[in-house]
Each structure stands twice: as structure tokens, then as C-alpha cells.
Tab-separated table of C-alpha atoms and ligand atoms in Angstrom:
chain	number	residue	atom	x	y	z
A	28	MET	CA	3.939	-10.843	-11.690
A	29	LYS	CA	5.647	-12.137	-14.581
A	30	ALA	CA	3.939	-14.753	-16.625
A	31	LEU	CA	6.011	-18.193	-17.008
A	32	ASP	CA	7.742	-17.454	-20.582
A	33	GLU	CA	8.470	-13.734	-19.300
A	34	LEU	CA	11.531	-15.271	-16.821
A	35	THR	CA	14.487	-13.703	-17.560
A	36	PHE	CA	17.485	-15.885	-17.383
A	37	ASP	CA	21.624	-14.758	-16.873
A	38	ASN	CA	22.889	-18.561	-16.622
A	39	ARG	CA	26.456	-17.331	-14.992
A	40	PHE	CA	27.849	-20.697	-14.442
A	41	ALA	CA	27.318	-22.223	-17.732
A	42	ARG	CA	29.368	-19.479	-18.554
A	43	LEU	CA	31.986	-20.912	-17.015
A	44	GLY	CA	32.232	-23.826	-19.755
A	45	ASP	CA	32.560	-26.759	-20.269
A	46	ALA	CA	34.889	-27.560	-17.442
A	47	PHE	CA	32.751	-27.012	-14.805
A	48	SER	CA	29.386	-28.641	-16.048
A	49	THR	CA	28.348	-30.460	-19.810
A	50	HIS	CA	25.231	-29.471	-21.592
A	51	VAL	CA	21.970	-32.769	-20.914
A	52	LEU	CA	18.793	-32.099	-22.002
A	53	PRO	CA	16.216	-33.488	-18.811
A	54	GLU	CA	14.146	-36.433	-20.574
A	55	PRO	CA	10.375	-35.997	-20.227
A	56	LEU	CA	8.195	-37.637	-17.478
A	57	ASP	CA	5.523	-39.498	-18.669
A	58	VAL	CA	2.276	-37.503	-18.002
A	59	PRO	CA	3.333	-34.657	-15.877
A	60	ARG	CA	1.041	-32.912	-13.259
A	61	LEU	CA	1.742	-30.678	-10.540
A	62	VAL	CA	1.910	-32.480	-7.264
A	63	VAL	CA	1.856	-29.437	-4.765
A	64	ALA	CA	3.802	-25.665	-5.601
A	65	SER	CA	4.990	-23.075	-3.328
A	66	ASN	CA	3.606	-19.926	-3.320
A	67	ALA	CA	6.525	-18.793	-1.039
A	68	ALA	CA	8.883	-19.645	-3.926
A	69	MET	CA	7.235	-18.905	-6.510
A	70	ALA	CA	6.940	-15.031	-5.416
A	71	LEU	CA	10.737	-15.719	-5.595
A	72	LEU	CA	10.580	-15.902	-9.289
A	73	ASP	CA	7.756	-12.472	-9.583
A	74	LEU	CA	5.394	-15.426	-10.746
A	75	ASP	CA	1.263	-15.376	-10.284
A	76	PRO	CA	0.647	-18.417	-8.083
A	77	ALA	CA	-1.789	-18.784	-10.606
A	78	VAL	CA	0.652	-20.358	-13.267
A	79	ALA	CA	1.124	-23.390	-11.553
A	80	GLU	CA	-1.869	-25.384	-12.430
A	81	THR	CA	-1.146	-24.707	-15.742
A	82	PRO	CA	-0.304	-27.577	-18.162
A	83	VAL	CA	2.506	-25.543	-19.555
A	84	PHE	CA	3.853	-25.473	-15.561
A	85	ALA	CA	4.072	-29.393	-15.472
A	86	GLU	CA	5.583	-29.506	-18.894
A	87	LEU	CA	7.977	-26.743	-18.180
A	88	PHE	CA	9.317	-28.786	-14.636
A	89	GLY	CA	8.307	-32.191	-16.099
A	90	GLY	CA	10.997	-31.652	-18.845
A	91	HIS	CA	9.301	-31.684	-21.571
A	92	LYS	CA	9.946	-28.278	-22.160
A	93	LEU	CA	12.666	-25.271	-22.040
A	94	TRP	CA	12.751	-21.626	-22.825
A	95	ALA	CA	15.007	-20.804	-25.754
A	96	GLU	CA	17.456	-18.482	-22.873
A	97	ALA	CA	17.431	-21.719	-20.443
A	98	GLU	CA	21.288	-23.792	-20.980
A	99	PRO	CA	20.427	-27.007	-18.745
A	100	ARG	CA	24.062	-28.050	-17.655
A	101	ALA	CA	24.706	-31.232	-15.387
A	102	MET	CA	27.721	-29.662	-12.558
A	103	VAL	CA	30.827	-32.123	-11.949
A	104	TYR	CA	31.796	-31.945	-8.639
A	105	SER	CA	33.425	-34.919	-6.312
A	106	GLY	CA	33.458	-35.008	-2.543
A	107	HIS	CA	34.363	-36.913	0.456
A	108	GLN	CA	31.650	-39.615	1.594
A	109	PHE	CA	31.679	-40.880	4.771
A	110	GLY	CA	34.909	-39.502	5.270
A	111	GLY	CA	36.296	-40.989	2.267
A	112	TYR	CA	37.278	-39.264	-0.499
A	113	THR	CA	35.462	-39.753	-3.984
A	114	PRO	CA	37.114	-38.194	-7.021
A	115	GLN	CA	34.384	-38.170	-9.883
A	116	LEU	CA	30.438	-36.763	-8.557
A	117	GLY	CA	28.087	-34.714	-10.284
A	118	ASP	CA	24.851	-33.732	-11.247
A	119	GLY	CA	24.149	-37.539	-11.397
A	120	ARG	CA	20.110	-36.787	-11.898
A	121	GLY	CA	19.882	-33.374	-11.131
A	122	LEU	CA	20.397	-30.409	-14.303
A	123	LEU	CA	20.829	-26.714	-13.370
A	124	LEU	CA	18.270	-25.552	-16.158
A	125	GLY	CA	20.111	-22.036	-15.817
A	126	GLU	CA	19.964	-19.067	-13.443
A	127	VAL	CA	17.168	-16.713	-13.257
A	128	TYR	CA	16.658	-12.918	-11.530
A	129	ASN	CA	13.844	-11.373	-10.607
A	130	GLU	CA	12.781	-7.675	-9.975
A	131	ALA	CA	14.633	-7.405	-6.624
A	132	GLY	CA	17.732	-8.169	-9.028
A	133	GLU	CA	18.120	-12.154	-6.788
A	134	HIS	CA	19.822	-15.017	-8.758
A	135	TRP	CA	18.152	-17.962	-8.206
A	136	ASP	CA	19.354	-20.969	-10.073
A	137	LEU	CA	16.766	-23.119	-11.276
A	138	HIS	CA	17.951	-26.717	-11.108
A	139	LEU	CA	15.667	-29.833	-12.133
A	140	LYS	CA	15.872	-32.934	-9.686
A	141	GLY	CA	15.276	-35.773	-11.241
A	142	ALA	CA	15.505	-34.270	-15.013
A	143	GLY	CA	17.430	-38.333	-16.025
A	144	MET	CA	20.852	-39.237	-16.622
A	145	THR	CA	23.848	-37.328	-17.802
A	146	PRO	CA	27.410	-38.097	-17.804
A	147	TYR	CA	27.782	-38.302	-13.550
A	148	SER	CA	25.162	-40.634	-13.040
A	149	ARG	CA	27.254	-43.741	-12.754
A	150	MET	CA	25.194	-46.801	-11.707
A	151	GLY	CA	22.301	-44.007	-11.601
A	152	ASP	CA	19.154	-44.132	-13.582
A	153	GLY	CA	18.911	-40.405	-13.637
A	154	ARG	CA	15.952	-40.493	-11.639
A	155	ALA	CA	14.158	-39.683	-8.465
A	156	VAL	CA	10.869	-40.755	-6.864
A	157	LEU	CA	7.865	-38.873	-5.817
A	158	ARG	CA	7.621	-40.342	-2.373
A	159	SER	CA	11.983	-39.044	-2.083
A	160	SER	CA	10.667	-35.610	-3.988
A	161	ILE	CA	7.660	-34.549	-1.419
A	162	ARG	CA	10.338	-35.392	1.530
A	163	GLU	CA	12.960	-32.552	-0.436
A	164	PHE	CA	10.377	-30.478	-0.586
A	165	LEU	CA	8.397	-30.190	2.349
A	166	ALA	CA	11.696	-29.635	4.560
A	167	SER	CA	13.480	-26.523	1.572
A	168	GLU	CA	10.378	-24.958	2.497
A	169	ALA	CA	9.368	-26.023	5.827
A	170	LEU	CA	13.508	-25.182	6.851
A	171	HIS	CA	12.960	-21.764	5.308
A	172	ALA	CA	9.665	-21.409	7.430
A	173	LEU	CA	12.170	-21.463	10.312
A	174	SER	CA	14.567	-19.252	9.605
A	175	ILE	CA	16.735	-22.078	9.299
A	176	PRO	CA	18.301	-21.529	5.589
A	177	SER	CA	17.750	-23.606	3.452
A	178	SER	CA	17.692	-24.341	-0.685
A	179	ARG	CA	14.266	-24.049	-1.963
A	180	ALA	CA	11.631	-25.495	-3.665
A	181	LEU	CA	9.312	-24.475	-6.196
A	182	CYS	CA	7.333	-27.623	-7.410
A	183	VAL	CA	7.300	-31.116	-7.176
A	184	ILE	CA	5.882	-32.930	-10.764
A	185	GLY	CA	4.506	-36.623	-10.641
A	186	SER	CA	3.943	-38.816	-13.442
A	187	ASP	CA	3.588	-42.153	-14.561
A	188	THR	CA	7.150	-42.822	-14.966
A	189	PRO	CA	8.487	-46.100	-13.660
A	190	VAL	CA	11.414	-46.504	-11.492
A	191	TRP	CA	12.686	-49.181	-9.661
A	192	ARG	CA	14.311	-48.698	-6.035
A	193	GLU	CA	13.162	-51.743	-3.828
A	194	LYS	CA	10.163	-51.894	-5.753
A	195	GLN	CA	8.502	-50.299	-8.272
A	196	GLU	CA	7.879	-46.686	-7.775
A	197	ARG	CA	7.245	-42.872	-9.619
A	198	GLY	CA	9.395	-41.044	-11.095
A	199	ALA	CA	9.061	-37.463	-10.303
A	200	MET	CA	10.910	-34.069	-10.780
A	201	LEU	CA	11.589	-31.067	-8.095
A	202	LEU	CA	12.157	-28.233	-8.761
A	203	ARG	CA	14.771	-26.835	-6.335
A	204	MET	CA	16.100	-23.152	-5.889
A	205	ALA	CA	19.449	-21.453	-4.637
A	206	PRO	CA	21.451	-18.824	-5.115
A	207	SER	CA	23.773	-21.157	-6.063
A	208	HIS	CA	24.547	-24.721	-6.381
A	209	ILE	CA	28.251	-25.089	-5.584
A	210	ARG	CA	29.353	-27.103	-3.127
A	211	PHE	CA	32.740	-28.264	-1.303
A	212	GLY	CA	32.963	-30.909	-3.483
A	213	HIS	CA	33.278	-28.370	-6.600
A	214	PHE	CA	36.652	-27.243	-5.019
A	215	GLU	CA	37.717	-30.742	-3.635
A	216	TYR	CA	36.938	-31.892	-7.833
A	217	PHE	CA	39.210	-28.832	-9.152
A	218	TYR	CA	42.409	-29.294	-6.480
A	219	TYR	CA	42.831	-32.934	-6.698
A	220	THR	CA	41.990	-33.267	-10.424
A	221	LYS	CA	45.469	-30.477	-10.341
A	222	LYS	CA	43.085	-27.991	-12.607
A	223	PRO	CA	44.408	-24.607	-10.692
A	224	GLU	CA	42.960	-22.188	-13.560
A	225	GLN	CA	39.638	-23.531	-13.436
A	226	GLN	CA	40.133	-23.694	-9.959
A	227	ALA	CA	41.244	-20.133	-10.085
A	228	LEU	CA	38.236	-18.998	-11.888
A	229	LEU	CA	36.127	-21.153	-9.600
A	230	ALA	CA	37.412	-19.415	-6.887
A	231	GLU	CA	36.493	-15.880	-8.974
A	232	HIS	CA	33.232	-16.456	-9.636
A	233	VAL	CA	31.965	-17.227	-6.258
A	234	LEU	CA	33.992	-14.267	-4.648
A	235	ASN	CA	32.817	-12.021	-7.154
A	236	LEU	CA	29.025	-13.389	-7.306
A	237	HIS	CA	28.730	-14.386	-3.529
A	238	TYR	CA	31.013	-12.848	-1.678
A	239	PRO	CA	31.245	-9.703	-2.932
A	240	GLU	CA	32.445	-8.056	0.620
A	241	CYS	CA	34.753	-9.530	0.882
A	242	ARG	CA	36.402	-7.956	-2.392
A	243	GLU	CA	37.155	-4.732	-0.046
A	244	GLN	CA	39.492	-7.270	2.568
A	245	PRO	CA	43.094	-7.179	2.072
A	246	GLU	CA	42.695	-11.210	1.422
A	247	PRO	CA	39.566	-11.716	-0.318
A	248	TYR	CA	40.031	-15.493	-0.600
A	249	LEU	CA	40.430	-16.002	2.999
A	250	ALA	CA	37.815	-13.239	3.654
A	251	MET	CA	35.480	-15.470	1.542
A	252	PHE	CA	36.334	-18.886	3.822
A	253	ARG	CA	35.738	-17.107	7.084
A	254	GLU	CA	32.967	-16.011	6.215
A	255	ILE	CA	32.035	-19.695	5.355
A	256	VAL	CA	32.878	-20.641	7.688
A	257	GLU	CA	30.669	-18.685	10.018
A	258	ARG	CA	27.913	-19.286	8.264
A	259	ASN	CA	28.199	-22.878	8.366
A	260	ALA	CA	28.517	-22.496	12.492
A	261	GLU	CA	25.785	-20.357	12.520
A	262	LEU	CA	23.640	-22.974	10.312
A	263	ILE	CA	24.776	-25.527	12.525
A	264	ALA	CA	23.780	-24.402	15.555
A	265	LYS	CA	19.868	-23.548	14.074
A	266	TRP	CA	20.385	-27.378	12.990
A	267	GLN	CA	21.368	-28.827	16.342
A	268	ALA	CA	18.720	-26.057	18.346
A	269	TYR	CA	15.953	-27.075	16.351
A	270	GLY	CA	16.251	-30.431	15.896
A	271	PHE	CA	16.922	-31.453	12.427
A	272	CYS	CA	19.140	-34.337	11.398
A	273	HIS	CA	20.842	-33.946	7.742
A	274	GLY	CA	21.898	-38.174	7.412
A	275	VAL	CA	24.127	-37.252	4.747
A	276	MET	CA	26.639	-34.901	5.719
A	277	ASN	CA	29.190	-35.445	3.027
A	278	THR	CA	31.422	-32.344	1.679
A	279	ASP	CA	29.446	-33.150	-2.162
A	280	ASN	CA	25.938	-32.078	0.257
A	281	MET	CA	27.436	-28.987	1.506
A	282	SER	CA	27.031	-26.205	0.144
A	283	ILE	CA	29.293	-22.985	-0.289
A	284	LEU	CA	26.779	-20.377	0.681
A	285	GLY	CA	26.503	-22.299	4.362
A	286	ILE	CA	22.802	-23.340	3.578
A	287	THR	CA	20.940	-26.698	3.846
A	288	PHE	CA	21.809	-28.224	0.860
A	289	ASP	CA	20.967	-31.795	-1.189
A	290	PHE	CA	17.678	-33.665	1.091
A	291	GLY	CA	18.165	-37.491	1.611
A	292	PRO	CA	16.996	-39.833	4.602
A	293	PHE	CA	17.169	-36.001	6.831
A	294	SER	CA	14.641	-36.154	9.835
A	295	PHE	CA	13.668	-33.358	12.670
A	296	LEU	CA	14.015	-35.378	16.375
A	297	ASP	CA	10.563	-36.190	17.913
A	298	ASP	CA	11.584	-37.522	21.416
A	299	PHE	CA	15.512	-35.245	22.637
A	300	ASP	CA	17.977	-37.913	21.366
A	301	ALA	CA	21.565	-36.376	20.768
A	302	HIS	CA	22.651	-40.057	19.419
A	303	PHE	CA	20.082	-40.023	16.978
A	304	ILE	CA	21.065	-41.614	13.376
A	305	CYS	CA	18.264	-40.897	10.759
A	306	ASN	CA	20.982	-42.703	8.288
A	307	HIS	CA	19.889	-46.379	8.871
A	308	SER	CA	22.847	-47.138	6.273
A	309	ASP	CA	25.212	-45.217	9.042
A	310	HIS	CA	26.211	-47.400	11.104
A	311	GLU	CA	29.095	-45.709	12.621
A	312	GLY	CA	26.943	-43.005	13.396
A	313	ARG	CA	29.849	-40.693	11.431
A	314	TYR	CA	26.704	-38.131	11.061
A	315	SER	CA	24.077	-39.185	14.266
A	316	PHE	CA	22.392	-35.931	15.433
A	317	SER	CA	25.156	-34.713	17.826
A	318	ASN	CA	28.218	-35.378	15.695
A	319	GLN	CA	26.764	-32.992	13.434
A	320	VAL	CA	28.561	-30.533	15.125
A	321	PRO	CA	32.117	-31.928	15.014
A	322	ILE	CA	31.767	-32.720	11.030
A	323	GLY	CA	30.366	-29.377	10.178
A	324	GLN	CA	34.065	-28.453	11.163
A	325	TRP	CA	35.997	-31.581	9.397
A	326	ASN	CA	33.670	-30.211	5.834
A	327	LEU	CA	35.330	-27.306	6.797
A	328	SER	CA	38.840	-28.690	6.874
A	329	ALA	CA	38.137	-30.612	3.788
A	330	LEU	CA	37.432	-27.312	1.505
A	331	ALA	CA	39.782	-25.821	3.134
A	332	GLN	CA	42.265	-28.501	2.161
A	333	ALA	CA	41.156	-27.928	-1.456
A	334	LEU	CA	41.476	-23.645	-1.240
A	335	THR	CA	45.963	-24.185	0.264
A	336	PRO	CA	46.431	-23.028	-3.341
A	337	PHE	CA	44.635	-19.773	-2.592
A	338	ILE	CA	45.201	-19.321	1.431
A	339	ARG	CA	47.568	-19.870	3.554
A	340	VAL	CA	47.984	-22.834	5.841
A	341	ASP	CA	48.207	-20.614	9.347
A	342	ALA	CA	45.674	-18.269	7.658
A	343	LEU	CA	43.430	-21.062	7.044
A	344	LYS	CA	43.575	-22.846	10.360
A	345	GLU	CA	43.093	-19.807	12.253
A	346	ALA	CA	39.990	-19.033	10.349
A	347	LEU	CA	38.777	-22.620	11.136
A	348	GLY	CA	39.204	-22.532	14.746
A	349	LEU	CA	36.541	-20.061	14.565
A	350	TYR	CA	33.948	-22.616	14.070
A	351	LEU	CA	33.423	-23.987	17.435
A	352	PRO	CA	33.345	-20.962	19.309
A	353	LEU	CA	31.365	-19.556	16.875
A	354	TYR	CA	28.934	-22.491	16.959
A	355	GLN	CA	29.162	-22.401	20.917
A	356	ALA	CA	28.001	-18.748	20.511
A	357	ASN	CA	24.899	-19.060	18.727
A	358	TYR	CA	23.595	-22.671	19.482
A	359	LEU	CA	23.487	-20.771	23.351
A	360	ASP	CA	21.512	-17.942	22.262
A	361	LEU	CA	19.281	-19.884	19.965
A	362	MET	CA	18.492	-21.624	23.262
A	363	ARG	CA	18.192	-18.904	25.867
A	364	ARG	CA	15.407	-17.534	23.574
A	365	ARG	CA	13.832	-21.663	23.322
A	366	LEU	CA	14.333	-21.097	27.512
A	367	GLY	CA	12.692	-17.901	27.277
A	368	LEU	CA	15.439	-15.653	28.417
A	369	THR	CA	16.691	-12.068	27.028
A	370	THR	CA	19.876	-11.814	29.220
A	371	ALA	CA	22.570	-14.285	29.313
A	372	GLU	CA	24.796	-15.844	32.799
A	373	ASP	CA	27.547	-17.669	32.612
A	374	ASP	CA	25.616	-21.146	34.083
A	375	ASP	CA	23.091	-21.156	31.216
A	376	GLN	CA	25.289	-23.330	28.796
A	377	LYS	CA	24.581	-25.814	32.477
A	378	LEU	CA	20.972	-25.273	32.310
A	379	VAL	CA	20.428	-26.224	28.475
A	380	GLU	CA	22.540	-29.493	28.746
A	381	ARG	CA	20.883	-30.165	32.542
A	382	LEU	CA	17.236	-30.023	30.256
A	383	LEU	CA	18.392	-32.137	26.964
A	384	GLN	CA	20.368	-34.869	29.328
A	385	LEU	CA	16.635	-35.127	31.176
A	386	MET	CA	14.568	-34.735	28.366
A	387	GLN	CA	16.997	-37.591	26.657
A	388	ASN	CA	16.454	-40.404	29.740
A	389	SER	CA	12.441	-39.440	29.635
A	390	GLY	CA	12.082	-39.591	25.733
A	391	VAL	CA	10.083	-36.306	25.578
A	392	ASP	CA	9.192	-34.488	22.532
A	393	TYR	CA	11.826	-32.241	21.824
A	394	THR	CA	9.289	-29.249	20.017
A	395	LEU	CA	6.163	-29.929	22.136
A	396	PHE	CA	7.830	-29.644	25.386
A	397	PHE	CA	9.775	-26.070	24.386
A	398	ARG	CA	6.487	-24.632	22.866
A	399	ARG	CA	3.924	-25.573	25.939
A	400	LEU	CA	6.792	-24.039	27.744
A	401	GLY	CA	5.807	-20.706	26.615
A	402	ASP	CA	2.033	-21.565	26.927
A	403	GLU	CA	2.398	-19.944	30.766
A	404	SER	CA	4.035	-19.031	33.610
A	405	ALA	CA	7.566	-20.828	34.068
A	406	ALA	CA	6.297	-21.875	37.159
A	407	LEU	CA	3.167	-22.945	35.673
A	408	ALA	CA	4.287	-24.619	32.669
A	409	VAL	CA	7.132	-26.348	34.596
A	410	ALA	CA	4.975	-27.537	36.889
A	411	ARG	CA	2.369	-29.281	33.506
A	412	LEU	CA	5.534	-30.677	32.490
A	413	ARG	CA	6.245	-32.168	35.068
A	414	ASP	CA	4.681	-35.089	34.068
A	415	ASP	CA	6.536	-36.116	31.251
A	416	PHE	CA	9.527	-36.605	32.440
A	417	VAL	CA	10.685	-40.592	34.541
A	418	ASP	CA	13.059	-38.688	37.106
A	419	LEU	CA	11.249	-36.374	38.711
A	420	ALA	CA	13.567	-35.269	41.734
A	421	GLY	CA	16.165	-34.579	38.841
A	422	PHE	CA	13.138	-32.487	36.457
A	423	ASP	CA	12.026	-30.722	40.321
A	424	ALA	CA	16.248	-29.721	40.441
A	425	TRP	CA	16.243	-28.346	36.749
A	426	ALA	CA	13.036	-26.513	37.556
A	427	GLU	CA	13.890	-24.540	40.909
A	428	VAL	CA	17.114	-23.857	39.258
A	429	TYR	CA	15.044	-22.953	35.955
A	430	LYS	CA	12.332	-20.584	37.828
A	431	ALA	CA	14.937	-18.372	39.674
A	432	ARG	CA	16.971	-18.062	36.227
A	433	VAL	CA	13.722	-15.928	34.770
A	434	GLU	CA	12.946	-14.362	37.900
A	435	ARG	CA	16.776	-12.757	37.225
A	436	ASP	CA	16.074	-12.471	33.833
A	437	GLY	CA	13.679	-9.418	33.909
A	438	ASN	CA	9.776	-8.810	34.886
A	439	TYR	CA	7.814	-9.149	32.107
A	440	SER	CA	3.802	-10.570	31.916
A	441	GLU	CA	2.273	-13.747	30.795
A	442	GLU	CA	1.755	-12.349	27.369
A	443	GLN	CA	5.025	-11.382	26.474
A	444	ARG	CA	6.779	-14.257	27.614
A	445	ARG	CA	4.200	-16.431	25.735
A	446	GLU	CA	4.232	-14.393	22.500
A	447	ARG	CA	8.041	-13.846	22.327
A	448	MET	CA	8.559	-17.875	23.132
A	449	HIS	CA	5.803	-19.027	20.972
A	450	ALA	CA	7.840	-16.692	17.923
A	451	VAL	CA	10.766	-18.732	18.070
A	452	ASN	CA	9.468	-22.329	19.196
A	453	PRO	CA	7.595	-23.543	16.765
A	454	LEU	CA	3.933	-25.658	17.020
A	455	TYR	CA	4.727	-27.150	13.411
A	456	ILE	CA	7.839	-29.799	12.561
A	457	LEU	CA	8.442	-31.806	9.814
A	458	ARG	CA	7.715	-35.600	11.742
A	459	ASN	CA	8.528	-38.217	9.229
A	460	TYR	CA	5.190	-39.861	10.136
A	461	LEU	CA	3.232	-36.410	8.948
A	462	ALA	CA	5.663	-36.587	5.980
A	463	GLN	CA	4.803	-40.422	5.472
A	464	ASN	CA	1.196	-39.883	5.404
A	465	ALA	CA	1.354	-37.305	2.884
A	466	ILE	CA	3.543	-39.544	0.588
A	467	ALA	CA	1.245	-42.614	1.215
A	468	ALA	CA	-2.058	-40.519	-0.282
A	469	ALA	CA	0.298	-38.387	-2.974
A	470	GLU	CA	1.126	-42.175	-4.645
A	471	SER	CA	-2.314	-42.945	-5.330
A	472	GLY	CA	-2.965	-39.560	-6.240
A	473	ASP	CA	-4.246	-37.404	-4.228
A	474	TYR	CA	-1.901	-34.718	-3.060
A	475	THR	CA	-4.187	-32.926	-0.924
A	476	GLU	CA	-2.530	-34.111	2.375
A	477	VAL	CA	1.376	-32.272	0.709
A	478	ARG	CA	-0.741	-29.700	-0.260
A	479	ARG	CA	-2.176	-28.756	3.918
A	480	LEU	CA	0.853	-29.923	5.382
A	481	HIS	CA	2.934	-27.416	3.334
A	482	GLU	CA	1.096	-25.024	4.333
A	483	VAL	CA	0.400	-25.681	7.808
A	484	LEU	CA	4.306	-25.914	7.778
A	485	SER	CA	4.711	-22.916	6.239
A	486	LYS	CA	3.371	-20.803	9.112
A	487	PRO	CA	5.357	-23.465	11.889
A	488	PHE	CA	4.813	-20.539	14.749
A	489	GLU	CA	1.252	-19.264	14.524
A	490	GLU	CA	-1.931	-21.189	15.701
A	491	GLN	CA	-3.613	-22.623	13.416
A	492	ALA	CA	-7.628	-23.332	13.629
A	493	GLY	CA	-8.383	-26.790	13.012
A	494	MET	CA	-4.621	-28.214	12.756
A	495	GLU	CA	-3.895	-30.070	15.743
A	496	GLN	CA	-3.433	-33.040	14.787
A	497	TYR	CA	-0.563	-31.503	12.992
A	498	ALA	CA	1.372	-30.757	16.604
A	499	GLN	CA	1.047	-34.286	17.821
A	500	ARG	CA	4.017	-36.399	19.139
A	501	PRO	CA	3.762	-39.093	16.797
A	502	PRO	CA	1.791	-42.399	16.962
A	503	ASP	CA	3.036	-45.817	17.918
A	504	TRP	CA	3.459	-46.594	13.952
A	505	GLY	CA	5.141	-43.779	13.561
A	506	LYS	CA	7.732	-43.587	16.145
A	507	HIS	CA	11.236	-44.572	14.806
A	508	LEU	CA	10.804	-44.687	11.818
A	509	GLU	CA	13.284	-46.204	9.161
A	510	ILE	CA	13.477	-43.619	6.215
A	511	SER	CA	14.733	-45.251	3.399
A	512	CYS	CA	18.211	-43.520	1.821
A	513	SER	CA	17.228	-45.019	-1.796
A	514	SER	CA	15.233	-41.977	-3.585
B	20	LIG	P1	23.101	-37.451	-3.152
B	20	LIG	O1	23.463	-38.902	-2.499
B	20	LIG	O2	21.829	-37.804	-3.036
B	20	LIG	O3	23.875	-37.076	-2.445
B	20	LIG	O4	23.915	-38.479	-4.114
B	20	LIG	C1	25.570	-39.000	-4.127
B	20	LIG	C2	25.675	-38.663	-5.842
B	20	LIG	O5	25.100	-39.941	-6.472
B	20	LIG	C3	25.241	-37.165	-6.883
B	20	LIG	O6	26.626	-37.595	-7.706
B	20	LIG	C4	24.356	-38.063	-7.598
B	20	LIG	O7	23.971	-37.106	-8.509
B	20	LIG	C5	24.180	-39.380	-7.432
B	20	LIG	N1	22.917	-40.296	-7.481
B	20	LIG	C6	22.108	-40.032	-6.589
B	20	LIG	N2	21.034	-40.687	-7.586
B	20	LIG	C7	21.312	-41.284	-8.004
B	20	LIG	C8	20.308	-41.634	-9.378
B	20	LIG	N3	19.417	-41.967	-9.239
B	20	LIG	N4	21.022	-41.527	-10.912
B	20	LIG	C9	22.050	-41.079	-10.720
B	20	LIG	N5	22.641	-40.476	-10.198
B	20	LIG	C10	22.213	-40.402	-8.853
B	21	LIG	MG1	24.297	-34.777	-2.877
């Protein structure tokens, strides 16, 4: 276990130089205090969880203090936002404090979000509010607990600093961790500004640090791109299988590592709805739940365009062609497991599609349906779940096919079925209304609810005593909450 002043820095991105990022110091928050910390994320830095409660922790992650070895930098990037190209974005309110490596040799970027103005702030104030910082904290740690690749969150620091959004709120900082903060938009920036030397440096950097195994391949950059395609196909399959809607899949919010990145008006589905749009300023539904799949490919093509100086166009196209089949295979595999199936049959795709259609028509809770399906034998479970459906004849027909399919799948006990299904079907997900309750309490200075919710979500597959209220459908006020895009 390390003390806070024992972190070891190795600021590899900062060393790329001023063409890639600008030195900026964090602007401190007034009266910084710990809102919530993740013990699991602390462990990634070999930190003793107890240090989160010390005043120096809030000072460090509230922008008052800095390690001597930290080199805070605002990164420059660009990106396609809602399909249109924005020539310059960059860290407008976050700073890469530095890269830390742990005893296992893993490197983690420490990125302080809400750290004040930078040369890339454009019209913004450089700040993040408590509300959105809590949402990102809870979501990134919850996704990780669901085995969905994501950036991580070490802590949220609250403050008395006033920040103006639709109304006056309080500023906060979130300490985000990821092995890299490089986005598709980094490559786009150097491509469209026609800086081939810097672009080559960036590509070398990503290849050496994050895709070293691709070095062994005959065409290392192509191998790297292929790997990025694969990781994105896998990631988006997981989002779709677990009902996660990102909301702002702009290419500046897509990680070069294929992890969930940059949380805004994201939402987990309550009732299944393929057409769900979580970002209410997304009028055309570009980033609706089901559109995440083709948008994933669109974003990869935008990256491919930026990589044309390094990789043959026909090879890029071929690699892009891997996306959809890989996505489909991964998605179907996950959905089979969610249905408790251990084998594959040709008609499984239809079985899944028909179920989702029925759920859509009846507004069935996406998470609880699968959890309950694993509670008992297939026959007993479908008999109980039947009441949730409006189209009873439709559901009965599906249930017959499902029961027969389960029968063919294998001979296992109810206990085995439950264990296997509960291990992939969470009981607890980050529902918007749960986040909202925790935020309301935190805004009035009570952090117990955020902390408890974080705890519950850190073991989403395990039924936890006394936590039934976190495994319910939303109450009426909590359905279809409009999540503000301002953050
Ligand atoms: P986002 O929608 O959070 O992915 O942000 C898009 C761009 O706007 C990024 O360059 C952000 O750094 C920048 N940005 C968002 N909010 C602010 C803010 N309050 N102050 C400065 N820049 C911001
Ligand atoms: Mg962003």
C-alpha cells in the first residue's frame, strides 16, 4: 500500500511535447471535500483506501495541491460531433495530471475533470457540476462491475464554488482513470490540420504503448486498426446486451482503447425500448439505443479516414468490414448467455429478436426480466413473467419455443441454471432515478446515498440484504427523466 505522496509518475504523453498538449495548472475549488471514492480504483494505484478521507486527498483532487512529478496538460483533439466535423476541440475543462504506474506495472492516466479553463475551453467555464460528476463516477464504476470496459473513476470532490448552468449549481471535480485518454479525435486533429509528422508520432505512441503485440504483425498499423475495430465491436455488443445508451457518440468521445468514455446524458434502459434517445437535444435520434450499432461503424470509418496516411485504403475497408459480423457474434453470444443457453442454434437470433419485440410492445423492464428468468426453471419463470406482457398469445408462443430450446440445450438443475444466469444478469443497474435520488441528497450535503448506491452497484450480480429498493422498476416520477445535457 502506498501513501498519496508515494505515487510514481511517468508522463509519457506529456513528453510528446507542445504540439499535443498545453501545460495548464488546475484552478482550485472552494472548500474541497470528498463526496465519494472508489476503493477498487484506489487499489489500481496501490493506494490505501483510508487516504481518501484525509484532507490532503480533497486538496489534491480539488485542484489545490499537485505532486512535484505531475505535469498537468490539456490535450488537443478534434472530432465529428453529430456527424459534422469540428476542427478543434480539446480538453476544455479537464487536465491530464500525469501518468502513474502501479506495482503490477500498469500505467494509469490521472485526468482531473472540472479543473478550470484551458486554451480549449471555447465558450465554456472549464467547470463540471456535482450532478454530472456523480453520474460519471457511478456509471464508470458500475460499467466496470458489469464487465463492460470503461474509464474508471477514483473520486468526486465537491465544493462551494458556484457554477452556472440552467441554474446555479456547485462545482466539482472527478478524477478519471484510464490507460490512455487518446480519442479517435486525436488522430482526426492531426490528419485534418495536415501535420503528418505529429500524426506519425501519435500513431507510434499508441502502437508502442497500447498495442505492442501488433508490432509483431507484417503491417503493424493495420493490425492495430483491426484490433480497435474488434474492441469497439465487442464494447458496443455489451452496451446493447445490457441496455446502456451512451448518448453522445461523437468521435471525440470514442477511446482509442475501445472503452466506454466521456459520460454525458447516458442512460441504462428501464423498459426495453430500441428507439430510446437519452439525449433530449438529439432531435434526430442519431445516438438512439439501436443506432449505437451503425454509429459505432460510422465512427470507425471516421478514424479510418484519419489513418489513410499510414494504411492502404483497401485494407482499411476490409478491416471495417469485420465490425458488423463481430458485433453480431458477440451480441448473440451475450444474449444467449442472458437467456441461460450454453449452446448455439441457428434460430437463436430470431428467439432474441422476438423476445425484444414483445418486451418493447409491453414496456417490460429489461434488467429485471432476465434476472427473474433465471430465478427458477424455464417453465416456472415464464409462467410468472407472463403477467408483464400485454400480448399474451405472442408471449405464450415465444415461451413455448424458449422452453423447447432450453430443453435441447442440456440437462441441468434449477440451481445450476440460476447460478449461471445470475452471474450474467445483474439485479442492480444504475437507473436514472436512483442516480437522481443520490444527486439530490448530495446537493444538500448528504453523501451517504451516493456512497451506498456505489457500493450496491459494485456487486451488481449479487443479491444484497436490505437493498431491495435498488432492484425495483422506477416509480412514476422516475420514468423518462429528462437528463440535462449541460454538465
Ligand atoms: P463533451 O460534450 O463533454 O464531450 O465536450 C465537448 C467539448 O466541449 C470538449 O472539448 C470539452 O472539453 C468541452 N467542454 C464541455 N463542457 C465544457 C465547459 N464547461 N467548459 C469548457 N469546455 C467544455
Ligand atoms: Mg467529450
